[in-house]
């Protein structure tokens, strides 16, 4: 592969509420056994990108823990590998990443010391499968300066947290808007870009000179009439999980056989850190309907239309309905939970009742746990 | 020069013929166990959990799956700069090339490997037992007794003692005598096939006996050490230990894992068992599925009913299917409306729809009653069973079968249906 990979995993996001209290959005658990960044990392690995940098800043600990070894994504290499870049104090710089372009500028030496001609930039909060080679081919064929991966959204979708693009017949992007209140099109940018490495260095240096810090606003939008920016439209599954509703819906999507088959059965695979948990165990009283259960769980109660993440315990006579139970949750006997997301490591006392009539409720319980 | 205090040599070359078709294509240590594990995961995990980070795995019979599984030892943290796991197959020498002809002969042929680590002690393990054991504690015992050889033993019921190699030890645990499968046992301490040798003792015993045909630890090396007057001690182990050498004991050991609080608990944080998991996704249960008293591996999908069973990874149980008291290994598909009772179904098997396994009366197996018994139905790996056939008890099916192989769509109890090229 003639590109290096950069994963932008730095941002905080108020739309995740309590869920991003202690973790980066890119470390959000997805589909029972994965974390959000696994999808982009696996895509890069499967596209044979050898050298990948992850720029992280907000609640970086969660992501650093997940990425403590690069071997699960096959990045444990002598040539290339996985580089986790948090902001560092230097003689020239004492600020955090002030934006995406600034994070690139602060790691300019990484860009400069690479020899691959292209850079693939992607965000770590999306669930998708992609062969970046195809986009690179397209980029070269179109003689583009920057290629932006985009996707059509449903007619009435709320696009106020995306960037939208307008393209001409040749797929050249003629207009971009960031987080529009009244979007002109329903085509959004997926936050995945291909650009020549030297051009990126030039543009990022220019930005820094002018005290500009944002990749979308200060590079894409600012240069849209000067540079050849092309759109590459995808139609495959792609979801951004950076709001509670989208996070919930994306997880629930994995209850559909076609989504599971696309991500889990079709080559290439999505990889994640290996946890060495025992197989899931179902005791008498367990009744599971249309649900995903992950390894290490022990289930004694009823689970319906839910996604249960790893190493959770569900007690006797419990009813879990339309819920997402994150990792290592202990749910005591005779508890009913409906339409909720239960935060990881929660301990819920026996006989509790959590329910929400409109929207999704987030349950965080830090009770004493007496079970091994 | 580098040095390891104790290294382990893990014997994984045997076929394990009493597991019938389960080991026709893989060595016994590579047979799946407990949903996501393989038998060899238990001794390998014990090694790393005990701080033994240098393990030689001796392979010979059908090593492909074993080699793939072990790789460079990443799942067990046995990928080390010095030491780690090494797979040791028999190799050609300038003169006198031979296969591994016995357990001790295999170790003898790898003296050079052991020598390179300058060990003080060598731990000999076999790759076919299910247990959690801290070898470091055993080594402490070995040192404190001033032993040259320590043999791990396990108290067994007196009436079963005649099936084992029995150690007769004094109050200080020093072994005075031993008997192989005695008719009238004098003790109930059964050898577990786990030894710690002082390096010099082991090396001398192997060199002295190198001409012995089929050089074996139990038959030759241990008696030789005793004759020479080396202090032999018995280290008593009282935890869970299961030999899964027969189909029935293999089935039982799997079933014991699904007890509500199993004697052998995989869910303890302490002393984890590690394995090479190729598959990571969660398990899916359809709206009409029933699952009770089961353990199930990653990526499996259940549309039917599963009771009292152990399912591996990526298993699919079709709608309306019923699986009871069975072991279904990785990547196997059970078609719609099929029923399986007391079955052991190996990896990558395709069972059609409307198939019934394990029905009818119990009759002794016609070819190998010593292997296929206790009413089990055994299906070998990569087998295909066509739609709407029934199979009796104490039966074995292996290979790509077609409706013509089943007279009146029925394979009666006690019959053997093996269709393979080799």
Short mmCIF file of C-alpha atoms in Angstrom, two decimals, chain A residues 45 60-61 118 121 151 184 212 221 239 265 278 367:
data_model
loop_
_atom_site.label_atom_id
_atom_site.label_comp_id
_atom_site.label_asym_id
_atom_site.label_seq_id
_atom_site.Cartn_x
_atom_site.Cartn_y
_atom_site.Cartn_z
CA UNK A 45 -4.92 -3.39 8.30
CA UNK A 60 -7.09 9.18 25.95
CA UNK A 61 -6.66 6.57 28.66
CA UNK A 118 -0.29 9.19 0.11
CA UNK A 121 -7.19 10.10 7.04
CA UNK A 151 -22.60 8.94 1.32
CA UNK A 184 -28.42 22.03 0.42
CA UNK A 212 -6.02 27.97 11.62
CA UNK A 221 -13.78 24.39 2.61
CA UNK A 239 -22.79 4.60 10.53
CA UNK A 265 -19.07 -13.69 8.08
CA UNK A 278 -14.66 -18.10 28.71
CA UNK A 367 -22.94 -0.12 43.99
#
